[in-house]
CSV table of C-alpha atoms in Angstrom, one decimal:
chain,number,residue,atom,x,y,z
A,160,UNK,CA,30.8,-31.5,-35.9
A,161,UNK,CA,31.1,-30.2,-39.5
A,162,UNK,CA,28.8,-32.2,-41.9
A,163,UNK,CA,29.3,-30.3,-45.1
A,164,UNK,CA,31.1,-27.2,-46.4
A,165,UNK,CA,30.0,-24.8,-49.1
A,166,UNK,CA,32.3,-22.0,-50.2
A,167,UNK,CA,34.9,-20.9,-52.8
A,168,UNK,CA,37.3,-23.6,-53.8
A,169,UNK,CA,40.6,-21.9,-53.1
A,170,UNK,CA,43.1,-24.7,-53.8
A,171,UNK,CA,43.3,-28.3,-55.1
A,172,UNK,CA,46.2,-30.6,-54.5
A,173,UNK,CA,46.7,-34.3,-55.2
A,174,UNK,CA,45.0,-35.5,-52.0
A,175,UNK,CA,43.3,-32.4,-50.5
A,176,UNK,CA,41.7,-29.1,-51.2
A,177,UNK,CA,41.1,-25.9,-49.4
A,178,UNK,CA,37.5,-24.4,-49.2
A,179,UNK,CA,37.1,-20.8,-48.3
A,180,UNK,CA,33.9,-20.3,-46.2
A,181,UNK,CA,33.4,-16.6,-45.3
A,182,UNK,CA,37.2,-16.0,-45.3
A,183,UNK,CA,38.1,-19.1,-43.3
A,184,UNK,CA,40.0,-21.7,-45.3
A,185,UNK,CA,39.2,-25.3,-44.4
A,186,UNK,CA,41.7,-28.0,-45.3
A,187,UNK,CA,39.8,-31.0,-46.6
A,188,UNK,CA,41.4,-34.4,-47.5
A,189,UNK,CA,39.5,-36.3,-50.2
A,190,UNK,CA,39.8,-39.2,-52.7
A,191,UNK,CA,41.0,-38.5,-56.2
A,192,UNK,CA,37.5,-39.2,-57.5
A,193,UNK,CA,36.0,-36.4,-55.3
A,194,UNK,CA,38.8,-34.0,-56.1
A,195,UNK,CA,38.2,-34.6,-59.9
A,196,UNK,CA,34.5,-33.9,-59.4
A,197,UNK,CA,35.1,-30.5,-58.0
A,198,UNK,CA,34.9,-27.3,-60.1
A,199,UNK,CA,37.9,-25.2,-61.0
A,200,UNK,CA,39.1,-22.7,-58.4
A,201,UNK,CA,37.8,-20.1,-57.5
A,202,UNK,CA,34.3,-21.4,-58.2
A,203,UNK,CA,31.8,-22.4,-55.6
A,204,UNK,CA,32.1,-26.0,-54.3
A,205,UNK,CA,30.0,-28.2,-51.9
A,206,UNK,CA,31.5,-31.2,-50.2
A,207,UNK,CA,30.0,-33.6,-47.6
A,208,UNK,CA,32.3,-33.9,-44.6
A,209,UNK,CA,33.3,-36.5,-42.1
A,210,UNK,CA,34.9,-34.8,-39.1
A,211,UNK,CA,37.5,-36.9,-37.1
A,212,UNK,CA,38.6,-35.5,-33.8
A,213,UNK,CA,42.0,-36.7,-32.5
A,214,UNK,CA,44.0,-35.5,-29.4
A,215,UNK,CA,46.3,-33.5,-31.5
A,216,UNK,CA,44.1,-32.4,-34.5
A,217,UNK,CA,40.6,-32.1,-36.0
A,218,UNK,CA,40.6,-33.6,-39.5
A,219,UNK,CA,38.1,-33.1,-42.3
A,220,UNK,CA,37.5,-35.6,-45.0
A,221,UNK,CA,35.4,-34.5,-47.9
A,222,UNK,CA,33.1,-36.4,-50.4
A,223,UNK,CA,31.2,-35.5,-53.5
A,224,UNK,CA,28.7,-38.2,-52.9
A,225,UNK,CA,26.9,-39.5,-49.8
A,226,UNK,CA,27.5,-43.1,-51.0
A,227,UNK,CA,31.3,-42.4,-50.9
A,228,UNK,CA,31.1,-41.0,-47.3
A,229,UNK,CA,29.1,-44.1,-46.2
A,230,UNK,CA,31.7,-46.5,-47.5
A,231,UNK,CA,34.4,-44.4,-45.9
A,232,UNK,CA,32.7,-44.8,-42.5
A,233,UNK,CA,32.3,-48.6,-43.1
A,234,UNK,CA,35.9,-49.1,-44.4
A,235,UNK,CA,37.4,-47.5,-41.3
A,236,UNK,CA,35.7,-49.9,-39.0
A,237,UNK,CA,38.2,-52.6,-40.2
A,238,UNK,CA,41.4,-52.9,-38.2
A,239,UNK,CA,44.3,-51.6,-40.2
A,240,UNK,CA,42.1,-49.4,-42.5
A,241,UNK,CA,42.6,-45.7,-41.4
A,242,UNK,CA,41.3,-42.7,-43.1
A,243,UNK,CA,44.3,-42.6,-45.6
A,244,UNK,CA,43.9,-46.2,-46.7
A,245,UNK,CA,40.0,-45.8,-47.0
A,246,UNK,CA,40.5,-42.8,-49.3
A,247,UNK,CA,43.1,-44.7,-51.3
A,248,UNK,CA,40.5,-47.4,-51.8
A,249,UNK,CA,37.8,-45.0,-52.7
A,250,UNK,CA,40.2,-43.4,-55.2
A,251,UNK,CA,40.5,-46.6,-57.3
A,252,UNK,CA,37.2,-48.2,-56.7
A,253,UNK,CA,33.9,-46.3,-56.8
A,254,UNK,CA,31.1,-47.6,-54.4
A,255,UNK,CA,29.5,-49.9,-57.0
A,256,UNK,CA,32.8,-51.6,-57.8
A,257,UNK,CA,33.8,-51.8,-54.1
A,258,UNK,CA,30.6,-53.6,-53.3
A,259,UNK,CA,31.3,-56.2,-56.1
A,260,UNK,CA,34.9,-56.6,-55.0
A,261,UNK,CA,33.9,-57.3,-51.3
A,262,UNK,CA,30.8,-59.3,-52.2
A,263,UNK,CA,32.7,-61.4,-54.8
A,264,UNK,CA,35.7,-61.8,-52.5
A,265,UNK,CA,38.0,-60.2,-55.1
A,266,UNK,CA,41.1,-59.3,-53.2
A,267,UNK,CA,43.0,-58.4,-56.2
A,268,UNK,CA,40.7,-55.4,-56.9
A,269,UNK,CA,41.2,-54.2,-53.4
A,270,UNK,CA,45.1,-54.4,-53.6
A,271,UNK,CA,45.1,-51.8,-56.4
A,272,UNK,CA,44.8,-49.3,-53.7
A,273,UNK,CA,48.0,-47.9,-52.1
A,274,UNK,CA,48.6,-49.4,-48.6
A,275,UNK,CA,46.4,-52.5,-49.2
A,276,UNK,CA,48.2,-55.7,-49.3
A,277,UNK,CA,46.8,-59.2,-49.6
A,278,UNK,CA,46.4,-59.8,-45.9
A,279,UNK,CA,44.5,-56.5,-45.4
A,280,UNK,CA,42.4,-57.2,-48.4
A,281,UNK,CA,41.4,-60.5,-47.0
A,282,UNK,CA,40.5,-58.9,-43.7
A,283,UNK,CA,38.3,-56.3,-45.5
A,284,UNK,CA,36.5,-59.0,-47.5
A,285,UNK,CA,36.0,-61.2,-44.3
A,286,UNK,CA,34.8,-58.3,-42.0
A,287,UNK,CA,32.6,-56.4,-44.5
A,288,UNK,CA,31.1,-59.1,-46.8
A,289,UNK,CA,28.0,-59.4,-44.6
A,290,UNK,CA,27.9,-55.7,-43.8
A,291,UNK,CA,27.9,-54.3,-47.3
A,292,UNK,CA,24.5,-55.5,-48.2
A,293,UNK,CA,22.2,-52.5,-48.6
A,294,UNK,CA,25.1,-50.1,-48.8
A,295,UNK,CA,24.7,-47.2,-51.3
A,296,UNK,CA,26.5,-47.5,-54.6
A,297,UNK,CA,25.9,-44.0,-56.0
A,298,UNK,CA,24.0,-43.1,-59.2
A,299,UNK,CA,23.7,-45.9,-61.9
A,300,UNK,CA,25.5,-45.6,-65.1
A,301,UNK,CA,23.7,-43.1,-67.4
A,302,UNK,CA,22.7,-41.0,-64.4
A,303,UNK,CA,19.0,-41.9,-64.6
A,304,UNK,CA,16.8,-43.6,-62.0
A,305,UNK,CA,13.8,-45.5,-63.4
A,306,UNK,CA,10.5,-44.0,-62.2
A,307,UNK,CA,12.2,-40.9,-60.8
A,308,UNK,CA,11.6,-37.4,-62.3
A,309,UNK,CA,14.5,-35.0,-61.9
A,310,UNK,CA,13.3,-31.4,-61.6
A,311,UNK,CA,15.8,-29.0,-63.2
A,312,UNK,CA,16.5,-25.8,-61.2
A,313,UNK,CA,14.6,-22.8,-62.4
A,314,UNK,CA,16.1,-19.2,-62.7
A,315,UNK,CA,14.2,-18.3,-59.6
A,316,UNK,CA,15.7,-21.2,-57.5
A,317,UNK,CA,19.2,-20.5,-58.9
A,318,UNK,CA,18.8,-16.9,-57.9
A,319,UNK,CA,17.8,-17.8,-54.4
A,320,UNK,CA,20.7,-20.2,-54.0
A,321,UNK,CA,23.2,-17.8,-55.4
A,322,UNK,CA,22.1,-15.0,-53.1
A,323,UNK,CA,22.3,-17.4,-50.1
A,324,UNK,CA,25.8,-18.4,-51.2
A,325,UNK,CA,26.9,-14.9,-51.6
A,326,UNK,CA,25.5,-14.0,-48.2
A,327,UNK,CA,27.6,-16.8,-46.7
A,328,UNK,CA,30.7,-15.2,-48.2
A,329,UNK,CA,30.1,-12.0,-46.5
A,330,UNK,CA,28.0,-10.0,-49.0
A,331,UNK,CA,24.8,-8.2,-47.8
A,332,UNK,CA,21.6,-9.7,-49.4
A,333,UNK,CA,20.6,-6.2,-50.5
A,334,UNK,CA,23.7,-5.8,-52.6
A,335,UNK,CA,23.9,-9.3,-53.9
A,336,UNK,CA,20.2,-9.7,-55.0
A,337,UNK,CA,20.2,-7.1,-57.9
A,338,UNK,CA,23.6,-8.4,-59.1
A,339,UNK,CA,22.5,-11.9,-59.3
A,340,UNK,CA,19.3,-10.9,-61.1
A,341,UNK,CA,21.3,-9.0,-63.7
A,342,UNK,CA,23.6,-11.9,-64.3
A,343,UNK,CA,20.7,-14.2,-64.9
A,344,UNK,CA,19.0,-11.7,-67.2
A,345,UNK,CA,22.1,-11.3,-69.2
A,346,UNK,CA,22.2,-15.0,-69.9
A,347,UNK,CA,18.4,-15.0,-70.5
A,348,UNK,CA,18.0,-17.6,-67.7
A,349,UNK,CA,20.1,-20.3,-69.4
A,350,UNK,CA,22.8,-20.5,-66.7
A,351,UNK,CA,23.8,-22.8,-63.9
A,352,UNK,CA,24.4,-21.9,-60.2
A,353,UNK,CA,28.3,-21.8,-60.5
A,354,UNK,CA,28.2,-19.5,-63.4
A,355,UNK,CA,25.9,-17.1,-61.7
A,356,UNK,CA,28.0,-17.0,-58.6
A,357,UNK,CA,31.2,-16.6,-60.5
A,358,UNK,CA,29.9,-13.7,-62.5
A,359,UNK,CA,28.2,-12.1,-59.6
A,360,UNK,CA,31.4,-12.2,-57.6
A,361,UNK,CA,33.2,-10.5,-60.4
A,362,UNK,CA,30.7,-7.6,-60.3
A,363,UNK,CA,30.7,-7.4,-56.6
A,364,UNK,CA,34.4,-7.2,-56.4
A,365,UNK,CA,34.6,-4.1,-58.7
């Protein structure tokens, strides 16, 4: 089973994207919220994945946050809610609002999603109201968590992650390491991982 994908974002459409991992393009279906959170192609992207195996296909569903994937799994336990409908719900309701809608029995909020009528909205509320307690709701507004210190990545950790990503794309560590270090030095350490990988790829492609 595939649990996550990390590679170059090759293509983004209205309901899916393609992620190139070492030359293999994976078609990943996702909510509009997840697709909006992705970088611009062809930058490096990381998505959490739920793999669904059917008789005729292996389908990948991608998520920018673990909370969204957890809600996808819960929603698809309801009869009549397939993967497509679950993604439609998550496209219009982030986890925190979804929990409020179900907990408060607000069927109108649920019917904002394509494919969800009044009857299905009532079924979702009835079946999940007692199950949604304790479900993750994602980061709170403002992005901070009281009492938690967020450690910013250092140039050394960014370099290590960049070399690892480039190795996964088929480049030898020995050739990637000096290029990554040059890129970081050029920006005097004030860069993020995506920028380092993007500029390193440009140099390695010459």
